[in-house]
Coordinates of C-alpha atoms and ligand atoms in Angstrom, one line a residue:
M781 CA 77.4 81.6 114.4
S782 CA 81.2 81.5 114.0
E783 CA 83.0 78.2 114.3
A784 CA 85.3 79.6 116.9
Q785 CA 82.4 80.8 119.1
H786 CA 80.7 77.5 118.7
Y787 CA 83.8 75.7 119.8
L788 CA 84.3 78.0 122.8
D789 CA 80.7 77.5 123.8
S790 CA 81.1 73.8 123.7
L791 CA 83.9 73.8 126.3
P792 CA 82.9 72.5 129.8
N793 CA 85.3 75.1 131.3
P794 CA 87.8 77.6 129.8
E795 CA 90.8 75.5 130.9
A796 CA 89.6 72.6 128.7
V797 CA 90.6 74.5 125.5
E798 CA 92.8 72.9 122.9
I799 CA 94.6 75.7 121.3
G800 CA 95.3 73.9 118.1
H801 CA 91.6 73.4 117.7
L802 CA 90.8 77.0 118.5
V803 CA 93.4 78.3 115.9
D804 CA 91.9 76.0 113.2
K805 CA 88.4 77.4 113.9
L806 CA 89.6 81.0 113.9
L807 CA 91.4 80.5 110.5
L808 CA 88.3 78.7 109.1
D809 CA 86.0 81.6 110.2
A810 CA 88.3 84.1 108.6
Y811 CA 88.6 82.1 105.4
R812 CA 84.8 81.6 105.1
M813 CA 84.0 85.2 105.7
N814 CA 86.5 86.3 103.2
A815 CA 88.6 88.3 105.7
S816 CA 91.8 89.9 104.6
D817 CA 93.3 90.0 108.1
I818 CA 92.9 88.5 111.5
H819 CA 93.7 90.8 114.5
I820 CA 94.4 89.0 117.8
E821 CA 94.9 91.5 120.6
P822 CA 95.0 91.4 124.4
W823 CA 92.6 94.0 125.7
N824 CA 91.7 94.8 129.3
S825 CA 90.7 91.4 130.6
S826 CA 90.4 89.2 127.5
I827 CA 91.9 88.6 124.1
L828 CA 89.8 90.1 121.3
V829 CA 89.8 88.6 117.8
R830 CA 88.7 90.8 115.0
L831 CA 88.5 90.2 111.2
R832 CA 89.0 92.7 108.5
L833 CA 86.0 92.3 106.2
N834 CA 85.9 94.5 103.1
G835 CA 88.3 96.9 104.7
L836 CA 86.7 97.4 108.1
L837 CA 87.4 95.5 111.4
Q838 CA 84.7 93.5 112.9
E839 CA 84.7 91.6 116.2
L840 CA 84.7 87.8 115.9
V841 CA 85.2 86.3 119.4
S842 CA 86.9 87.0 122.6
F843 CA 88.5 84.6 125.1
P844 CA 90.5 84.6 128.4
L845 CA 93.9 86.4 128.6
D846 CA 95.4 83.1 129.9
Y847 CA 95.3 81.7 126.3
M848 CA 97.8 84.3 125.1
E849 CA 101.0 82.4 125.6
K850 CA 99.7 79.1 124.1
L851 CA 98.0 80.8 121.2
S852 CA 101.1 82.8 120.3
G853 CA 103.3 79.7 120.7
R854 CA 101.0 77.7 118.5
L855 CA 101.0 80.3 115.7
K856 CA 104.8 80.8 115.9
V857 CA 105.3 77.0 115.5
M858 CA 103.2 77.2 112.3
A859 CA 105.3 80.0 111.0
N860 CA 108.6 78.4 112.0
L861 CA 109.4 81.1 114.5
V862 CA 111.0 81.0 118.0
S863 CA 107.9 80.3 120.1
Y864 CA 109.3 81.2 123.5
E865 CA 110.4 84.7 122.5
T866 CA 107.6 87.1 123.2
D867 CA 109.5 90.4 123.8
R868 CA 110.6 91.3 120.3
P869 CA 108.7 91.7 117.0
Q870 CA 108.7 88.6 114.8
E871 CA 107.4 87.9 111.3
G872 CA 106.8 84.7 109.5
H873 CA 104.5 82.9 107.1
A874 CA 102.7 79.6 106.9
Q875 CA 100.8 77.6 104.3
V876 CA 97.5 76.1 105.3
G877 CA 95.8 73.0 104.2
Q878 CA 93.3 72.0 101.6
E879 CA 90.3 72.9 103.7
M880 CA 91.2 76.5 103.2
G881 CA 92.3 76.1 99.6
G882 CA 96.1 76.3 100.4
V883 CA 96.1 80.0 101.3
E884 CA 99.2 81.7 102.6
L885 CA 99.2 83.3 106.0
R886 CA 101.7 86.1 106.8
M887 CA 102.0 86.5 110.6
S888 CA 103.3 89.4 112.5
F889 CA 103.9 89.3 116.3
F890 CA 104.4 92.5 118.2
P891 CA 105.0 92.7 122.0
V892 CA 102.5 94.8 123.9
L893 CA 101.5 95.2 127.5
C894 CA 98.2 93.7 128.6
G895 CA 96.2 93.4 131.8
G896 CA 93.8 96.0 132.9
E897 CA 95.5 97.8 135.8
F898 CA 97.5 100.9 135.2
G899 CA 101.2 100.2 135.6
S900 CA 100.7 96.6 135.1
D901 CA 103.5 95.0 133.0
V902 CA 101.9 91.7 132.1
K903 CA 103.4 90.9 128.7
G904 CA 101.3 90.0 125.7
E905 CA 101.5 90.2 121.9
K906 CA 99.4 91.7 119.3
I907 CA 99.2 89.2 116.5
V908 CA 98.1 90.1 113.0
I909 CA 97.6 87.4 110.3
R910 CA 97.3 88.5 106.7
I911 CA 95.5 86.0 104.5
F912 CA 96.8 85.7 100.9
D913 CA 94.6 83.7 98.7
P914 CA 95.9 83.5 95.1
N915 CA 92.7 81.9 94.0
R916 CA 90.4 84.6 95.2
R917 CA 92.5 87.6 94.1
S918 CA 91.7 88.8 90.6
F919 CA 94.3 90.8 88.7
Q920 CA 92.1 91.6 85.7
L921 CA 91.7 95.3 85.1
E922 CA 88.1 94.6 84.1
D923 CA 87.3 93.3 87.6
L924 CA 88.4 96.3 89.6
G925 CA 85.2 98.2 89.0
F926 CA 86.6 101.1 87.0
E927 CA 84.1 103.0 85.1
P928 CA 84.2 102.0 81.4
D929 CA 85.7 105.3 80.1
T930 CA 88.3 105.3 82.9
L931 CA 89.2 101.7 82.0
D932 CA 89.6 102.7 78.3
S933 CA 91.8 105.7 79.2
F934 CA 93.9 103.7 81.6
Q935 CA 94.5 100.9 79.1
R936 CA 95.4 103.5 76.5
L937 CA 98.0 105.0 78.8
L938 CA 99.4 101.5 79.5
T939 CA 100.1 101.0 75.8
R940 CA 102.2 104.1 75.5
P941 CA 105.8 103.1 74.7
S942 CA 107.4 105.4 77.4
G943 CA 106.6 107.7 80.3
M944 CA 105.6 107.3 83.8
I945 CA 102.2 106.3 85.2
L946 CA 101.6 106.8 88.9
L947 CA 98.9 105.4 91.2
T948 CA 98.1 107.2 94.4
G949 CA 95.8 107.0 97.4
P950 CA 95.9 106.1 101.1
T951 CA 96.8 102.6 102.4
G952 CA 94.2 100.1 101.5
C953 CA 92.9 102.0 98.5
G954 CA 93.6 99.2 96.1
K955 CA 96.9 100.6 94.6
T956 CA 98.7 97.2 94.8
T957 CA 95.8 95.3 93.1
A958 CA 95.6 97.9 90.4
I959 CA 99.3 97.9 89.7
Y960 CA 99.3 94.1 89.5
A961 CA 96.3 94.2 87.2
A962 CA 98.2 96.7 85.0
M963 CA 101.2 94.3 84.8
T964 CA 98.9 91.4 84.0
Y965 CA 97.2 93.4 81.3
L966 CA 100.6 94.2 79.7
G967 CA 101.7 90.6 80.0
N968 CA 98.6 89.4 78.3
L969 CA 98.8 92.1 75.6
Y970 CA 102.4 91.6 74.6
G971 CA 103.2 88.0 75.8
S972 CA 106.8 87.1 75.3
K973 CA 107.5 90.0 73.0
Y974 CA 108.0 92.4 75.9
S975 CA 110.4 92.5 78.8
I976 CA 108.6 93.4 82.0
S977 CA 110.5 93.9 85.2
A978 CA 109.3 94.8 88.7
V979 CA 111.1 95.8 91.9
E980 CA 108.9 95.5 95.0
D981 CA 108.9 95.6 98.8
P982 CA 107.4 93.1 99.4
V983 CA 106.5 91.0 96.3
E984 CA 102.9 90.1 97.2
Y985 CA 102.1 87.8 94.4
K986 CA 104.2 86.2 91.7
L987 CA 102.9 87.3 88.3
P988 CA 103.4 85.3 85.1
M989 CA 105.6 86.9 82.5
V990 CA 107.0 89.5 84.9
S991 CA 110.5 89.3 86.5
Q992 CA 109.9 90.4 90.1
A993 CA 112.7 91.3 92.5
Q994 CA 112.3 91.7 96.2
I995 CA 114.0 94.7 97.9
N996 CA 116.2 93.7 100.8
S997 CA 117.5 96.7 102.7
A998 CA 119.4 94.6 105.2
K999 CA 121.6 93.5 102.3
E1000 CA 121.7 97.0 100.8
F1001 CA 119.5 95.8 97.9
T1002 CA 117.5 99.1 97.9
Y1003 CA 115.1 100.6 95.4
P1004 CA 117.8 102.9 93.9
I1005 CA 120.4 100.1 93.6
A1006 CA 117.8 97.7 92.1
L1007 CA 116.6 100.2 89.6
R1008 CA 120.1 101.2 88.4
S1009 CA 120.9 97.6 87.9
L1010 CA 117.6 97.0 86.2
M1011 CA 118.3 99.6 83.6
R1012 CA 121.1 97.4 82.3
Q1013 CA 118.6 94.5 81.9
D1014 CA 117.0 95.9 78.8
P1015 CA 113.4 96.2 80.2
Q1016 CA 110.6 97.9 78.3
V1017 CA 108.2 98.1 81.2
I1018 CA 109.5 98.8 84.8
M1019 CA 107.2 98.5 87.8
V1020 CA 108.5 100.2 91.0
G1021 CA 106.5 99.1 94.0
E1022 CA 106.6 102.6 95.6
I1023 CA 108.4 105.8 95.1
R1024 CA 109.3 107.1 98.6
D1025 CA 112.7 108.7 98.4
P1026 CA 114.4 111.3 96.1
E1027 CA 116.9 108.9 94.5
T1028 CA 114.2 106.4 93.5
A1029 CA 112.1 109.2 92.2
S1030 CA 114.9 110.6 90.1
I1031 CA 115.8 107.2 88.5
A1032 CA 112.2 106.4 87.8
V1033 CA 111.6 109.8 86.1
Q1034 CA 114.8 109.3 84.0
A1035 CA 113.7 105.8 83.0
G1036 CA 110.3 107.2 81.9
L1037 CA 112.2 109.8 79.7
T1038 CA 114.5 107.3 78.1
G1039 CA 112.1 105.0 76.3
H1040 CA 110.7 102.9 79.2
L1041 CA 107.2 102.7 80.5
V1042 CA 107.4 103.1 84.3
I1043 CA 104.5 102.2 86.6
S1044 CA 104.6 103.0 90.3
T1045 CA 102.7 104.1 93.3
I1046 CA 103.3 107.2 95.5
H1047 CA 101.7 108.4 98.7
S1048 CA 100.0 111.8 98.3
G1049 CA 97.1 113.6 99.8
S1050 CA 95.5 114.2 96.4
T1051 CA 96.0 113.1 92.8
A1052 CA 97.2 116.5 91.6
G1053 CA 99.3 116.8 94.7
V1054 CA 101.6 114.1 93.3
F1055 CA 103.4 116.7 91.3
A1056 CA 104.2 118.8 94.4
R1057 CA 105.3 115.6 96.2
M1058 CA 107.8 114.8 93.4
I1059 CA 109.0 118.4 93.3
N1060 CA 109.7 118.1 97.0
M1061 CA 111.8 115.1 96.2
N1062 CA 114.0 117.4 94.2
I1063 CA 112.6 116.4 90.7
E1064 CA 112.9 119.3 88.2
P1065 CA 109.4 120.4 87.2
F1066 CA 110.3 120.3 83.5
L1067 CA 111.5 116.7 83.8
L1068 CA 108.3 115.8 85.7
A1069 CA 106.1 117.5 83.1
S1070 CA 107.7 115.4 80.3
S1071 CA 107.9 112.1 82.1
V1072 CA 104.6 111.7 83.9
I1073 CA 101.8 110.7 81.4
G1074 CA 99.1 110.0 83.9
I1075 CA 98.2 109.7 87.6
M1076 CA 95.3 107.6 88.9
G1077 CA 93.9 108.5 92.3
L1078 CA 92.1 105.5 93.9
R1079 CA 89.8 104.8 96.8
L1080 CA 88.0 101.6 97.8
I1081 CA 84.4 101.6 99.0
R1082 CA 82.4 98.6 100.2
K1083 CA 79.7 97.4 97.9
N1084 CA 76.1 96.8 99.0
C1085 CA 75.2 93.2 99.7
V1086 CA 72.9 92.1 96.9
Y1087 CA 70.8 90.0 99.2
C1088 CA 69.8 92.6 101.8
A1089 CA 70.2 96.0 100.1
Q1090 CA 67.0 98.1 100.3
P1091 CA 66.0 101.6 99.3
Y1092 CA 66.7 104.0 102.1
Q1093 CA 66.8 107.7 102.8
A1094 CA 70.3 109.2 103.0
D1095 CA 71.1 111.7 105.7
S1096 CA 69.9 115.2 104.9
S1097 CA 73.3 116.8 105.8
L1098 CA 74.8 114.6 103.1
L1099 CA 72.1 115.4 100.6
S1100 CA 72.8 119.0 101.0
L1101 CA 76.2 118.4 99.4
T1102 CA 74.4 117.4 96.2
T1103 CA 72.2 118.9 93.5
E1104 CA 68.4 118.5 93.4
S1105 CA 68.6 116.6 90.1
F1106 CA 71.0 114.2 91.7
Q1107 CA 68.6 113.6 94.5
E1108 CA 65.7 113.0 92.1
E1109 CA 67.7 110.6 89.9
A1110 CA 69.5 108.6 92.6
S1111 CA 68.3 105.3 93.8
F1112 CA 69.8 105.3 97.4
R1113 CA 70.3 101.8 98.7
A1114 CA 71.8 100.3 101.9
G1115 CA 71.9 96.8 103.4
D1116 CA 70.6 95.9 106.9
G1117 CA 72.9 92.8 107.1
C1118 CA 72.0 89.2 106.5
E1119 CA 73.6 85.8 106.6
H1120 CA 75.2 86.3 103.2
C1121 CA 77.3 89.3 104.3
A1122 CA 78.2 88.4 107.9
M1123 CA 75.5 90.9 109.0
T1124 CA 77.6 93.8 107.7
G1125 CA 75.3 94.9 104.8
F1126 CA 78.3 94.8 102.5
E1127 CA 79.9 92.3 100.1
G1128 CA 83.1 93.0 98.3
Q1129 CA 84.6 96.3 97.4
I1130 CA 84.6 98.6 94.4
S1131 CA 87.0 101.2 93.1
V1132 CA 86.4 104.9 93.0
T1133 CA 88.9 106.6 90.7
E1134 CA 90.1 109.8 89.1
L1135 CA 92.5 109.7 86.2
L1136 CA 94.6 112.7 85.6
E1137 CA 96.1 112.6 82.1
T1138 CA 99.0 115.1 81.5
S1139 CA 97.8 117.5 78.8
E1140 CA 99.7 120.4 77.3
P1141 CA 98.2 123.0 79.6
M1142 CA 98.9 120.7 82.5
R1143 CA 102.6 120.4 81.4
E1144 CA 102.9 124.2 81.3
A1145 CA 101.3 124.5 84.7
I1146 CA 103.7 121.9 86.2
V1147 CA 106.7 123.7 84.8
K1148 CA 105.4 127.0 86.4
K1149 CA 105.1 125.1 89.7
M1150 CA 101.4 126.0 90.0
P1151 CA 99.6 124.9 93.3
S1152 CA 98.0 121.5 93.3
R1153 CA 94.5 123.0 93.4
K1154 CA 95.2 124.8 90.1
L1155 CA 96.5 121.6 88.6
Q1156 CA 93.3 119.8 89.7
E1157 CA 91.2 122.5 88.0
I1158 CA 93.1 122.1 84.8
A1159 CA 92.6 118.4 84.9
V1160 CA 88.8 118.9 85.4
Q1161 CA 88.7 121.3 82.5
N1162 CA 90.5 118.6 80.5
G1163 CA 87.7 116.2 81.3
M1164 CA 88.8 114.4 84.4
R1165 CA 86.0 112.9 86.5
T1166 CA 86.9 113.6 90.1
L1167 CA 86.9 111.0 92.9
W1168 CA 83.9 112.9 94.3
E1169 CA 81.9 112.7 91.1
S1170 CA 82.9 109.1 90.6
G1171 CA 81.8 108.3 94.2
L1172 CA 78.5 110.1 93.7
Q1173 CA 77.8 108.0 90.6
R1174 CA 78.2 104.9 92.8
V1175 CA 75.7 106.2 95.3
K1176 CA 73.4 107.2 92.5
N1177 CA 73.5 103.7 91.0
G1178 CA 72.7 102.2 94.4
D1179 CA 76.0 100.4 94.6
T1180 CA 76.8 101.8 98.0
P1181 CA 75.2 104.0 100.7
F1182 CA 76.1 107.7 100.7
E1183 CA 77.6 107.3 104.3
E1184 CA 80.0 104.6 103.1
M1185 CA 81.1 106.6 100.1
I1186 CA 81.9 109.7 102.0
R1187 CA 83.9 107.7 104.6
S1188 CA 86.6 107.1 101.9
V1189 CA 86.1 109.8 99.2
P1190 CA 87.1 113.4 99.9
Y1191 CA 84.3 116.0 99.4
D1192 CA 85.5 118.0 96.5
P1193 CA 82.9 120.1 94.6
L1194 CA 85.0 121.8 92.0
Ligands
ZN1651 ZN1 73.4 91.0 103.3

């Protein structure tokens, strides 16, 4: 049972709660279960606390709405925020003690209405706490779960002297971890011989051997301004947290063409769709074709718990998406849930990737502004293993259930 539930059960009545105690127990539960976030949210008649475990939210405990004010006040004091202000968003951070390995908490408070009745205007806050644990995060490329040939190709791309490497995928697909791992790889490879600079919003972790700058739009320290200035800092590798506007895109493409290795992330529906996205940001196709050397599409899927995973029969509608030989060779496995995995059946996450390397036929197709679908076909002809194939391989190996894979990986039988 969770520490928080145990504490709540031990109270003679709900009014006897000591909020400081409850907060400690919630944090401890989250830490022990390896949660990435805690969501505290007023629902109809109670406050619901959920933990994000391996990417999905799971209910932890709920308690009376009356705790709202004290709970929010307590957390705001921890984060040095104005505790009595509940009607505007606030953000802050706090460090917690030895018991939790000194992790950092990033808290966000957002005013919402609560109370069950329609038209009610009882005020509450949705509170989300992100847990950053530098000891648990690994920024080693080898630990991300890339398939061996993808890892080789990605490392080879990273050692190119110039050009642009882009990572793409939806929020929570592991782009940030992968880009940090790429910087760590380069730092270890070149040590003090290389000048590596990063511009980020926000800087999530401080990396050794990398100069990291934090964007601050309020002070007009934007991506374009930071990048222009950075070009005069004699960098060899430039990491741009995210390309999201035409100006940043243009400077990053230029940097890749003028003897720098640029690594960045970009939001796009598909890996090959990144080219169209960049062209929509007014980048000339011929510049794009010469600058971009590779794009990695990423998804994260949850890994079966090793303690409770058992052979199982995947749904027949899913099987119909695969070949007979796949079904014969696959060892389908899924977990029922046990004490090791907080009853979820999953433990940890693993990457599913596709790595598009810019070949000569690809460059020609980009210059001709061919549709994304066509670019994808060329990439496959060029040997790219698609997200779908990579995901199927995970299912086949029994690393994850089919149902979990298809939740994150687009069906794409080319
Ligand atoms: Zn288990």
